[in-house]
PDB file of C-alpha atoms and ligand atoms in Angstrom:
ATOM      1  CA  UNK J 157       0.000   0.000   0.000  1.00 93.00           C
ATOM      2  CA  UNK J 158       1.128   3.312  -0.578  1.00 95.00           C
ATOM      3  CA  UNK J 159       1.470   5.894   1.911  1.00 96.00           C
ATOM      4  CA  UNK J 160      -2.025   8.233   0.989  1.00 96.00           C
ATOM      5  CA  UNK J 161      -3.598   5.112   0.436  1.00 97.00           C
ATOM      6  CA  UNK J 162      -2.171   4.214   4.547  1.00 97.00           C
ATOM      7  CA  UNK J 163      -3.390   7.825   5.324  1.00 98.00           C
ATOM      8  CA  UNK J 164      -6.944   7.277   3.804  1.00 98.00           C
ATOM      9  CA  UNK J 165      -7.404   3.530   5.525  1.00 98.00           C
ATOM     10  CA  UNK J 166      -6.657   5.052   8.326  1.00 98.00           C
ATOM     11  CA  UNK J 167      -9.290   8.272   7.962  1.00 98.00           C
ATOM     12  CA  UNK J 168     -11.998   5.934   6.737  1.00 98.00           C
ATOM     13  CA  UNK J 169     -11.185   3.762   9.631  1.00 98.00           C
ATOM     14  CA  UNK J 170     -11.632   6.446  12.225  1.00 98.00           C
ATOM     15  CA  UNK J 171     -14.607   7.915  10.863  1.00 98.00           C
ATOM     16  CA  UNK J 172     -15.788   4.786  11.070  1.00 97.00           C
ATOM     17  CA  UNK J 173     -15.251   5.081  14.652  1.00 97.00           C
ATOM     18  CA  UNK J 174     -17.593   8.263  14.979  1.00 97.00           C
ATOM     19  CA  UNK J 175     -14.248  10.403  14.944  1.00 97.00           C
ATOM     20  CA  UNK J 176     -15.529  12.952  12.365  1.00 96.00           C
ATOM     21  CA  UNK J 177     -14.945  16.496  11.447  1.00 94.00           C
ATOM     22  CA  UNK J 178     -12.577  17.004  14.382  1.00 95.00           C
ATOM     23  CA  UNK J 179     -11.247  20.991  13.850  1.00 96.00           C
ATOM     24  CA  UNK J 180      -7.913  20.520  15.760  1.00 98.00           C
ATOM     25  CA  UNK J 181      -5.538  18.001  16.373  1.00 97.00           C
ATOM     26  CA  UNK J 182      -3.472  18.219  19.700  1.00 97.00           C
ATOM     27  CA  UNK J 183      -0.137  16.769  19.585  1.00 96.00           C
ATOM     28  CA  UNK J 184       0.782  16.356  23.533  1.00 91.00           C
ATOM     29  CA  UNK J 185       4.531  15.378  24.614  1.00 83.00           C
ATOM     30  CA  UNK J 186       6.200  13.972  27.279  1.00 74.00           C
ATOM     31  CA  UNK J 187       4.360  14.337  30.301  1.00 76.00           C
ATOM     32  CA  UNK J 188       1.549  16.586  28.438  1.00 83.00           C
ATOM     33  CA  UNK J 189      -0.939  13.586  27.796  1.00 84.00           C
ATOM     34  CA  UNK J 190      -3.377  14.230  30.616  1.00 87.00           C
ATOM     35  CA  UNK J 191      -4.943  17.317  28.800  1.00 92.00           C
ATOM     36  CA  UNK J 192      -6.903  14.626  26.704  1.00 92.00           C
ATOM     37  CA  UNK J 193      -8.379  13.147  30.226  1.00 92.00           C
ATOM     38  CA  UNK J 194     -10.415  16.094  30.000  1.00 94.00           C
ATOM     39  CA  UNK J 195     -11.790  15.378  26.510  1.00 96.00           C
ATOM     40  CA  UNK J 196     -15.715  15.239  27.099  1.00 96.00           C
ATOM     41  CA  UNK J 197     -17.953  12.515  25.231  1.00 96.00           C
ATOM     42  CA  UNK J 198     -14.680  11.074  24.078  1.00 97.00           C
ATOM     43  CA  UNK J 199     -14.170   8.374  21.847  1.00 97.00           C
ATOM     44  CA  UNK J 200     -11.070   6.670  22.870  1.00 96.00           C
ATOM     45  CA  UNK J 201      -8.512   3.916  20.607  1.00 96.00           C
ATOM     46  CA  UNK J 202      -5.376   2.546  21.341  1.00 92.00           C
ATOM     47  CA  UNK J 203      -2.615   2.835  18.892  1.00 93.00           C
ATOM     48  CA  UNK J 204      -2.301  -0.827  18.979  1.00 90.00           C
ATOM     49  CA  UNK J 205      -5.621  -0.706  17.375  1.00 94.00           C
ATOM     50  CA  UNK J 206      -5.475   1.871  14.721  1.00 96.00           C
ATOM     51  CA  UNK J 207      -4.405   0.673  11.261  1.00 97.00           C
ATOM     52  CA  UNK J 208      -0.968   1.944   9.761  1.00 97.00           C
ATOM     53  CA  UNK J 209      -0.795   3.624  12.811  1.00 95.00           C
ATOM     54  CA  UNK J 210       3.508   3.593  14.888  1.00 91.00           C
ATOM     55  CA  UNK J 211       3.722   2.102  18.837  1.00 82.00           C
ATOM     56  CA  UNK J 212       4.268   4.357  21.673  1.00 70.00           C
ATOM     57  CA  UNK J 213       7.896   3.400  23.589  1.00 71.00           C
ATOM     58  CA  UNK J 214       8.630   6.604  26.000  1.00 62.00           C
ATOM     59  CA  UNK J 215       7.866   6.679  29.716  1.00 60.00           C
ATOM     60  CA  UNK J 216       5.250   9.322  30.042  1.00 54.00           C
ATOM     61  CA  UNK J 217       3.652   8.501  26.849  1.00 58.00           C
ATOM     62  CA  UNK J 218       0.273   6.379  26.721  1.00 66.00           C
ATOM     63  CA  UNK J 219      -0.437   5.683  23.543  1.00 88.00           C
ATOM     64  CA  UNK J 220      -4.048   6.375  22.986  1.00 92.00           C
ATOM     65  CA  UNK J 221      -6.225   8.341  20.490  1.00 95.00           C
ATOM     66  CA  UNK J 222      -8.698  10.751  21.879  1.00 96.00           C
ATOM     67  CA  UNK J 223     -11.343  12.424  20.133  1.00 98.00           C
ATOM     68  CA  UNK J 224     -14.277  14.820  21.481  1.00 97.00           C
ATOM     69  CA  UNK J 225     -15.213  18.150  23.083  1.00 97.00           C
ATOM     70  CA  UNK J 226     -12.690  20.184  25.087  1.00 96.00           C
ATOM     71  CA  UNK J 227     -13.792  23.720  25.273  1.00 95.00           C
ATOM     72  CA  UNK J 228     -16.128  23.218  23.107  1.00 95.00           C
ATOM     73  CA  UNK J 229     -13.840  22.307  20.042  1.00 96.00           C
ATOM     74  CA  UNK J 230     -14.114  19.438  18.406  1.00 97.00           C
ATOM     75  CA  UNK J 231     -10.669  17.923  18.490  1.00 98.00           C
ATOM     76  CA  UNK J 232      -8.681  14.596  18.082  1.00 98.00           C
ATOM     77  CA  UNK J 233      -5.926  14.452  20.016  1.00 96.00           C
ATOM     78  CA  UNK J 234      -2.211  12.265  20.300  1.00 93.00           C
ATOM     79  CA  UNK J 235      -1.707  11.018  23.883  1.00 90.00           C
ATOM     80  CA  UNK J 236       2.163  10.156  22.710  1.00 85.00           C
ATOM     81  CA  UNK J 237       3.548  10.572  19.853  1.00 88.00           C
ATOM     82  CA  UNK J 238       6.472   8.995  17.511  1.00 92.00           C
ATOM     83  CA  UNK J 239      10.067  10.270  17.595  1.00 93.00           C
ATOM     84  CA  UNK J 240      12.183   9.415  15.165  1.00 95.00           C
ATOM     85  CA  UNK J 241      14.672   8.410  17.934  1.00 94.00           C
ATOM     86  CA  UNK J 242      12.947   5.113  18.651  1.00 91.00           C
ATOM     87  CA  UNK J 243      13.599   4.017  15.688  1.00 92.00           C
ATOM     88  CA  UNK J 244      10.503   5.032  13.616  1.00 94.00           C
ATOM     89  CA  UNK J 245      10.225   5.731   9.703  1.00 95.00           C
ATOM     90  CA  UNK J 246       9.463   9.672   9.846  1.00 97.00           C
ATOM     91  CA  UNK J 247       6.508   9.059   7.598  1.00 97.00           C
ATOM     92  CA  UNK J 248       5.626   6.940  10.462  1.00 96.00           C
ATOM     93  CA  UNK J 249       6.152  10.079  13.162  1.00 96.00           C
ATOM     94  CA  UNK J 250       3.953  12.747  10.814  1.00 98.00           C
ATOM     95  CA  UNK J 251       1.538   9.923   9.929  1.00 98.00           C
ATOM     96  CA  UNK J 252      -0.926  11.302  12.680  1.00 98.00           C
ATOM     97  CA  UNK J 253      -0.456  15.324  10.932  1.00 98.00           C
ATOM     98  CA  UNK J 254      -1.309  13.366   7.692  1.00 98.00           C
ATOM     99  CA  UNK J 255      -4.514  11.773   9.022  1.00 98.00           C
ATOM    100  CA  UNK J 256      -5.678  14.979  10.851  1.00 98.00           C
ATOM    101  CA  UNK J 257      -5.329  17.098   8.009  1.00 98.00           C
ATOM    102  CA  UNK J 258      -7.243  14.208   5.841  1.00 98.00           C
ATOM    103  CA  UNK J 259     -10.067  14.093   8.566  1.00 98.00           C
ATOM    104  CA  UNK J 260     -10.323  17.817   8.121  1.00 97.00           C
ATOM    105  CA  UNK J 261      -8.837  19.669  10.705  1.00 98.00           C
ATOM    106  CA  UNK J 262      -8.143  23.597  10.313  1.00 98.00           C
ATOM    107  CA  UNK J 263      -5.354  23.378  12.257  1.00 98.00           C
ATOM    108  CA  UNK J 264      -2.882  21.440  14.781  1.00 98.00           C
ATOM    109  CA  UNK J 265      -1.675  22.726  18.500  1.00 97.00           C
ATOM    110  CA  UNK J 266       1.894  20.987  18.486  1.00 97.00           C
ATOM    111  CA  UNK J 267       3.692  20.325  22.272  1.00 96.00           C
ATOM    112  CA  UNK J 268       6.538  19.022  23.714  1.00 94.00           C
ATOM    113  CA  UNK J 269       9.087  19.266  26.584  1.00 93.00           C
ATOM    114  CA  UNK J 270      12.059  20.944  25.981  1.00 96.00           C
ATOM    115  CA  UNK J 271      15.522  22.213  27.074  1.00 96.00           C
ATOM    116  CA  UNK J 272      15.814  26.152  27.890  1.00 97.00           C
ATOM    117  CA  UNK J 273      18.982  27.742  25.896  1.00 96.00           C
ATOM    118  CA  UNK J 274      18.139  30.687  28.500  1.00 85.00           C
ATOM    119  CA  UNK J 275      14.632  30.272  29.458  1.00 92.00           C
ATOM    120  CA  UNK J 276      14.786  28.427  32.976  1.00 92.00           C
ATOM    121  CA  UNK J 277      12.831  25.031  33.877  1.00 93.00           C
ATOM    122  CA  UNK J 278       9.106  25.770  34.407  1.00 92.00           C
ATOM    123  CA  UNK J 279       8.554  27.948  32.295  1.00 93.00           C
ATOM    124  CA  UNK J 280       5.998  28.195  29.175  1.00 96.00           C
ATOM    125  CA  UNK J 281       7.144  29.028  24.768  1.00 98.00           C
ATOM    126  CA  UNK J 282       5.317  29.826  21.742  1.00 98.00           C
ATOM    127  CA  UNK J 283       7.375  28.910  19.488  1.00 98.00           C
ATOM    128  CA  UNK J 284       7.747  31.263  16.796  1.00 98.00           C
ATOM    129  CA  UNK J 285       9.614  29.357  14.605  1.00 98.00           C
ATOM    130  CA  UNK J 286      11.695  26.657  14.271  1.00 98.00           C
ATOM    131  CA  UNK J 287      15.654  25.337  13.347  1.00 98.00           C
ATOM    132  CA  UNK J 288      15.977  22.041  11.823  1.00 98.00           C
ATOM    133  CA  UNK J 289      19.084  19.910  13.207  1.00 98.00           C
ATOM    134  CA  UNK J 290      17.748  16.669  12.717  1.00 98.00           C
ATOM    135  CA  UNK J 291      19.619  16.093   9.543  1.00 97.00           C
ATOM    136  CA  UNK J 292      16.292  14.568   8.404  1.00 97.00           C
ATOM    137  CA  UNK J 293      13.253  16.086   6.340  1.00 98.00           C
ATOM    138  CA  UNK J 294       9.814  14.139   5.937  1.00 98.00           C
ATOM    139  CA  UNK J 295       9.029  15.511   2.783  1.00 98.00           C
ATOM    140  CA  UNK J 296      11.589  13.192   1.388  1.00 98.00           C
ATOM    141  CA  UNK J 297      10.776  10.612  -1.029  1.00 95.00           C
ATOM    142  CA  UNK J 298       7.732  10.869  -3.110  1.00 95.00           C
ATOM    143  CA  UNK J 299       5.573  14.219  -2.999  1.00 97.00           C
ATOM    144  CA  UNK J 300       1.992  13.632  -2.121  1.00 97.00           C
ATOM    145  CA  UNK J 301       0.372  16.134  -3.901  1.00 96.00           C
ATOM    146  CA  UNK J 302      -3.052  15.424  -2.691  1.00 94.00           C
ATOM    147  CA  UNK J 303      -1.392  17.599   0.549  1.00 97.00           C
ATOM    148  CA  UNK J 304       0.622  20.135  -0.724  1.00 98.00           C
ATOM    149  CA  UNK J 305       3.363  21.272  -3.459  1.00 98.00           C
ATOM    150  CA  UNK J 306       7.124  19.944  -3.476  1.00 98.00           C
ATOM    151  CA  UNK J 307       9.388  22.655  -2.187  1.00 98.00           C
ATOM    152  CA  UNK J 308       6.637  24.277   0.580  1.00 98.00           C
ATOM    153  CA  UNK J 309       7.298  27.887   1.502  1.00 97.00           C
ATOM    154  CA  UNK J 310       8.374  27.402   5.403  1.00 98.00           C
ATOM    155  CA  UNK J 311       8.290  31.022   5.922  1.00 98.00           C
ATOM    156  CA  UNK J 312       5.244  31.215   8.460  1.00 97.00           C
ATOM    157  CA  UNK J 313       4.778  27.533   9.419  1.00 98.00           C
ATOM    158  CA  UNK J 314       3.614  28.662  12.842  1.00 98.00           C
ATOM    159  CA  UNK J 315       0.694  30.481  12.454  1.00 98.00           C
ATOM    160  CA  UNK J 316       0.934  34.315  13.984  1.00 97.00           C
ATOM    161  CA  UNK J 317      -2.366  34.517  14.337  1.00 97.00           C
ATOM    162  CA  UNK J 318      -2.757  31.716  16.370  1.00 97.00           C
ATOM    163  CA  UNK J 319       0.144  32.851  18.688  1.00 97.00           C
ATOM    164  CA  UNK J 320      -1.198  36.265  19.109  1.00 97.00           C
ATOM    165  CA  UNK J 321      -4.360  34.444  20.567  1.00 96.00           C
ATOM    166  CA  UNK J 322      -2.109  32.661  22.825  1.00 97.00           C
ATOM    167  CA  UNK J 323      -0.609  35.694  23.859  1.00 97.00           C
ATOM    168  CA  UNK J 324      -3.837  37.200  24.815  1.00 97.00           C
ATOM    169  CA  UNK J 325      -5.381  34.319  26.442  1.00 96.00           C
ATOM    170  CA  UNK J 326      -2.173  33.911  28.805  1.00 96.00           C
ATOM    171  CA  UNK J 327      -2.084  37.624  29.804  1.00 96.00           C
ATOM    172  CA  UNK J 328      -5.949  36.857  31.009  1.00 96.00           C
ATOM    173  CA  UNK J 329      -4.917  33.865  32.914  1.00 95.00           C
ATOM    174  CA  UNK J 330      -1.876  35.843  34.286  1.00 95.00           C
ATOM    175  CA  UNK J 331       0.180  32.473  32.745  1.00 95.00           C
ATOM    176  CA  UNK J 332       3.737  33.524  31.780  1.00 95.00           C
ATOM    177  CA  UNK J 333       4.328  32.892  28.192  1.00 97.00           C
ATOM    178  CA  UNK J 334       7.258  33.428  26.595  1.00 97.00           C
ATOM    179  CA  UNK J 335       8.166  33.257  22.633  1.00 98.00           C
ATOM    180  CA  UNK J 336      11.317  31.997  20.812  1.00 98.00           C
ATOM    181  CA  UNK J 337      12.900  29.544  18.458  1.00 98.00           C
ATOM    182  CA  UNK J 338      12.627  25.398  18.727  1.00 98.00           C
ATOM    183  CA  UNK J 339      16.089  23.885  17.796  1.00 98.00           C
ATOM    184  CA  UNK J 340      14.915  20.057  17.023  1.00 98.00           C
ATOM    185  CA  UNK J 341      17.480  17.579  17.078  1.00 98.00           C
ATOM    186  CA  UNK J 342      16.899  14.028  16.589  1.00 98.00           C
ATOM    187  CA  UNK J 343      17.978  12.646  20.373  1.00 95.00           C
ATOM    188  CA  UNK J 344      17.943   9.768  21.928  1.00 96.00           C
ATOM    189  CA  UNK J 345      21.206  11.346  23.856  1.00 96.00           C
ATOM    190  CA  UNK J 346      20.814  15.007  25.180  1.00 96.00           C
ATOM    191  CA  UNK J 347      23.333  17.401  23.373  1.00 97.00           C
ATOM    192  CA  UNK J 348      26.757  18.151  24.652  1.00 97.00           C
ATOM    193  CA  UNK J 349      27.785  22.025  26.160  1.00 97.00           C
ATOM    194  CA  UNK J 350      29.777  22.874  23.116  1.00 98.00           C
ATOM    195  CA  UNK J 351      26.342  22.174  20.824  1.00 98.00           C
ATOM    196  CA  UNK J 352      24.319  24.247  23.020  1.00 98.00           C
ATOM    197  CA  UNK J 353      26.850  26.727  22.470  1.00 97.00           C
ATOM    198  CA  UNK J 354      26.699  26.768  19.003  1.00 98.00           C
ATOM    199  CA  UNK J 355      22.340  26.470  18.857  1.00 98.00           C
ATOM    200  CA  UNK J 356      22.702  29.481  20.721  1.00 97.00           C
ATOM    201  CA  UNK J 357      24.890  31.365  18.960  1.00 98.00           C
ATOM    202  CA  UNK J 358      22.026  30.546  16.131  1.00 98.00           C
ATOM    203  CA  UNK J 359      19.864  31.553  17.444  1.00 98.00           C
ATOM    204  CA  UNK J 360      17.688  29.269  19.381  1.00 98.00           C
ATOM    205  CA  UNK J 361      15.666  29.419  22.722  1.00 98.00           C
ATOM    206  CA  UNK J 362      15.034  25.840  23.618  1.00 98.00           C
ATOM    207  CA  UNK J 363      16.353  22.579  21.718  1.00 98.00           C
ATOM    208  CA  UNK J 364      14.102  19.452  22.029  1.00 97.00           C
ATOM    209  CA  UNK J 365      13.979  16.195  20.303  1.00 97.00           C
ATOM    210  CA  UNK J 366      10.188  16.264  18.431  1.00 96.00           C
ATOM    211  CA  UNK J 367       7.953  18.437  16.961  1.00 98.00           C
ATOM    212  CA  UNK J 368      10.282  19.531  13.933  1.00 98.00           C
ATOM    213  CA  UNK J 369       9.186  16.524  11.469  1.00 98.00           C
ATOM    214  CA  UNK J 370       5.521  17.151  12.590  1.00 98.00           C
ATOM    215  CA  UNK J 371       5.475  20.722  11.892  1.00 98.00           C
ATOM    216  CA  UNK J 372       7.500  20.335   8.773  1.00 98.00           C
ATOM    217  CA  UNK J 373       4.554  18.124   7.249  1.00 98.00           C
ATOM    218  CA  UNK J 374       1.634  20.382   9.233  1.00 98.00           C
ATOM    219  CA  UNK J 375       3.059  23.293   7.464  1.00 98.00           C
ATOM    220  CA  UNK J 376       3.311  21.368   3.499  1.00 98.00           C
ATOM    221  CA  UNK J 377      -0.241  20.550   4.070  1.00 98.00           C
ATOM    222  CA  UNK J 378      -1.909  24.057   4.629  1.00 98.00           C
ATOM    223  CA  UNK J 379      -2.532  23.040   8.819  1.00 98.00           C
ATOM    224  CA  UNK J 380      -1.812  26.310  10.987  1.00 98.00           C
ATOM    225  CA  UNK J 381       0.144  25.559  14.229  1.00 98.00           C
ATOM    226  CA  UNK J 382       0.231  26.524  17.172  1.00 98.00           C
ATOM    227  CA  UNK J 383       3.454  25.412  19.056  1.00 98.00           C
ATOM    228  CA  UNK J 384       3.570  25.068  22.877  1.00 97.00           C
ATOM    229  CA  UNK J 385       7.031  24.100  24.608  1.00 96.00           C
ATOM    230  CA  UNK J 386       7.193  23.261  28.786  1.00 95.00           C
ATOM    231  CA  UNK J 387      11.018  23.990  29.382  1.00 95.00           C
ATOM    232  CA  UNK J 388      11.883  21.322  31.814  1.00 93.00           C
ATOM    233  CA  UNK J 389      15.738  21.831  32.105  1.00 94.00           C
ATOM    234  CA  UNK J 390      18.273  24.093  31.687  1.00 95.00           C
ATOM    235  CA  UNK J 391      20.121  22.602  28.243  1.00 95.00           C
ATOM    236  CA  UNK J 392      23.605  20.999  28.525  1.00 93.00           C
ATOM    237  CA  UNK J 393      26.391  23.510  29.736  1.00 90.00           C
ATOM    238  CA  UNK J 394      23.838  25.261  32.028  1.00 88.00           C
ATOM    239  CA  UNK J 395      22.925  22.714  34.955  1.00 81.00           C
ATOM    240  CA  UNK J 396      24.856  19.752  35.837  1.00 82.00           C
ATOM    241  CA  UNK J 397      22.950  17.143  34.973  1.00 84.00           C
ATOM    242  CA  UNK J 398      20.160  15.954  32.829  1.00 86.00           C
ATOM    243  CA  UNK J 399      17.633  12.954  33.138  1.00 85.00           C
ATOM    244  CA  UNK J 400      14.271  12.146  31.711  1.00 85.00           C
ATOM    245  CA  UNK J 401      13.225  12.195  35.707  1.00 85.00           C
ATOM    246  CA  UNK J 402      13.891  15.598  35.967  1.00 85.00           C
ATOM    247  CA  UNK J 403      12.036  16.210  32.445  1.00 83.00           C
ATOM    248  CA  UNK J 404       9.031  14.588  33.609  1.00 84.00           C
ATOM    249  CA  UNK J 405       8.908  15.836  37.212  1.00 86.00           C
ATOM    250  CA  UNK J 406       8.964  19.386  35.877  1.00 88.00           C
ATOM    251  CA  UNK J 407       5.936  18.952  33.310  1.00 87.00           C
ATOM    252  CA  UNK J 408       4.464  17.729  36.426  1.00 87.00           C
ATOM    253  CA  UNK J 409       5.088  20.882  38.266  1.00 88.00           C
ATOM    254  CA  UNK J 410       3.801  22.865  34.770  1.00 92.00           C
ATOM    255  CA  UNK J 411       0.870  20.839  33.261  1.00 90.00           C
ATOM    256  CA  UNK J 412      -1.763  22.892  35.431  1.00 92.00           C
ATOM    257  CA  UNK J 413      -1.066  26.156  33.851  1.00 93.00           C
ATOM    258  CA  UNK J 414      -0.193  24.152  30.510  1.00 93.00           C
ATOM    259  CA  UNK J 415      -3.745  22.695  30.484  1.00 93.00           C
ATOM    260  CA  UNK J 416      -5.541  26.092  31.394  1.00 94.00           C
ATOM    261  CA  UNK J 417      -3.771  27.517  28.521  1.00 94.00           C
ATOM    262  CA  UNK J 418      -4.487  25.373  25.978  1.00 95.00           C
ATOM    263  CA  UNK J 419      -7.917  24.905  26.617  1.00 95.00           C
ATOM    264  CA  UNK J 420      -8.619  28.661  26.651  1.00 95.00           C
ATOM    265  CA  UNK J 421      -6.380  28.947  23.452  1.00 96.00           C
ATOM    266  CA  UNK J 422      -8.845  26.124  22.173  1.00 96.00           C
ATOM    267  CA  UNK J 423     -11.490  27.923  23.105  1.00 94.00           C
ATOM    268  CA  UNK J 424     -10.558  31.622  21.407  1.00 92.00           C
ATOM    269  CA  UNK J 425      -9.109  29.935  18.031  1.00 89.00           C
TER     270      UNK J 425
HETATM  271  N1  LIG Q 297      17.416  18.559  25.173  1.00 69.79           N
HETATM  272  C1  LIG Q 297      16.669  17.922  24.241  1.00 69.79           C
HETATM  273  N2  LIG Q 297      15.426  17.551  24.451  1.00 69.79           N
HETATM  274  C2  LIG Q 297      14.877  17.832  25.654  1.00 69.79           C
HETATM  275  C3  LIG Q 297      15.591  18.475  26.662  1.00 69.79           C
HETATM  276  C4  LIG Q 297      16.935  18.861  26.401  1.00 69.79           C
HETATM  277  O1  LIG Q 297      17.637  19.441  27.251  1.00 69.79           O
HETATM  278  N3  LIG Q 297      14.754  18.588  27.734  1.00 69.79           N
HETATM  279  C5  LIG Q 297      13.579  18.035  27.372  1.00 69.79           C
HETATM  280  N4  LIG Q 297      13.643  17.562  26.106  1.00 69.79           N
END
């Protein structure tokens, strides 16, 4: 099977499922999953069972598709996603972009935990844009048309307008919300001083090991995003150790404020 004809099983197969017309897809990282607990008249199925669909390996990940109301949106969201560090095919990490945007969304709110080049541990990002480090590109092989045009224009792949709603909804909630630039690296080890050195001398605010691919095919098929990072850690060279403990412990500490925000972002987009 080819890959649109994966992506379209895989739409038919949740519609099927009553998950129609969602309008945005969440995309929650490490730690970020219980946001979709609060999903109301859900429809809930596990990866396992979804067709053409990757496995869910990280601690902190649960590996479930959620779709219903939350703040009155209809959305469809990823409790864990793929990374390309455990080993999957990146048209297996932006399958889930692929399927939203077939099932109709408008437009995808993209998270993930990240390390502040900085911004401290605890603390909130838009991201305004991103750098690519991975070395990788999903838009490789084959262009699927049906989504968007060969060499897409990468200029405003995360939508303004949506952050300027972000912007307004956290001054409301008195959140602190910061902006700046995603570094995305592929991972599975964290990056040495003398990297973080140079991603900051380039210009980047936090470096984390996601969100890059997904964005990358978001933006080639017309989806706005909205990107959300939780800084968990200072990056290498500016605390003295790092551990996934430490990343998860921290979202912790942050998903209250995380969820408020993105369910009155939901709410105002
Ligand atoms: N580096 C890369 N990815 C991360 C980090 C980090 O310091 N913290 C959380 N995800």
């Amino acid at each position: 099977m080819t890959l649109l004809e994966k992506i379209y099983e895989t739409r038919d197969f949740l519609r099927d499922k009553g998950m129609t017309e969602p309008a945005f897809g969440l995309i929650l990282g490490s730690g970020l999953g219980e946001l979709a607990e609060e999903v109301e008249n859900a429809i809930i199925i596990d990866y396992a069972d979804i067709p053409n669909w990757g496995q869910s390996t990280v601690v902190g990940h649960a590996g479930k598709l959620v779709y219903g109301n939350l703040a009155g949106r209809k959305v469809i969201a990823l409790q864990g996603r793929f990374h390309f560090y455990e080993g999957n095919h990146l048209d297996v990490v932006t399958f889930p972009v692929r399927v939203m945007k077939a099932l109709g969304c408008e437009g995808v709110i993209v998270t993930n935990a990240a390390g502040g080049i900085g911004y401290g541990p605890g603390t909130l990002m838009a991201i305004s844009d991103h750098i690519n480090m991975t070395g990788q590109n999903p838009l490789i092989g084959e262009n699927l048309e049906d989504f968007g045009p060969r060499f897409p224009d990468m200029s405003d792949a995360y939508t303004k307008a949506y952050r300027e709603k972000a912007f307004a909804v956290a001054e409301k909630l008195n959140i602190k919300l910061d902006e700046g630039v995603y570094l995305g690296v592929t991972g599975p080890c964290y990056e040495t001083p003398a990297e973080i050195r140079a991603f900051k001398t380039m210009g980047a605010h936090v470096v984390g090991m996601s969100t890059v691919p997904e964005v990358i095919v978001a933006a080639h098929s017309g989806l706005k995003v909205l990107g959300i990072s939780a800084i968990t850690n200072f990056a290498a060279g500016f605390q003295s150790e790092l551990n996934h403990e430490e990343v998860v412990a921290v979202t912790q500490q942050i998903k209250g404020d995380f969820k408020a925000l993105v369910k009155a972002i939901l709410a105002e987009l």
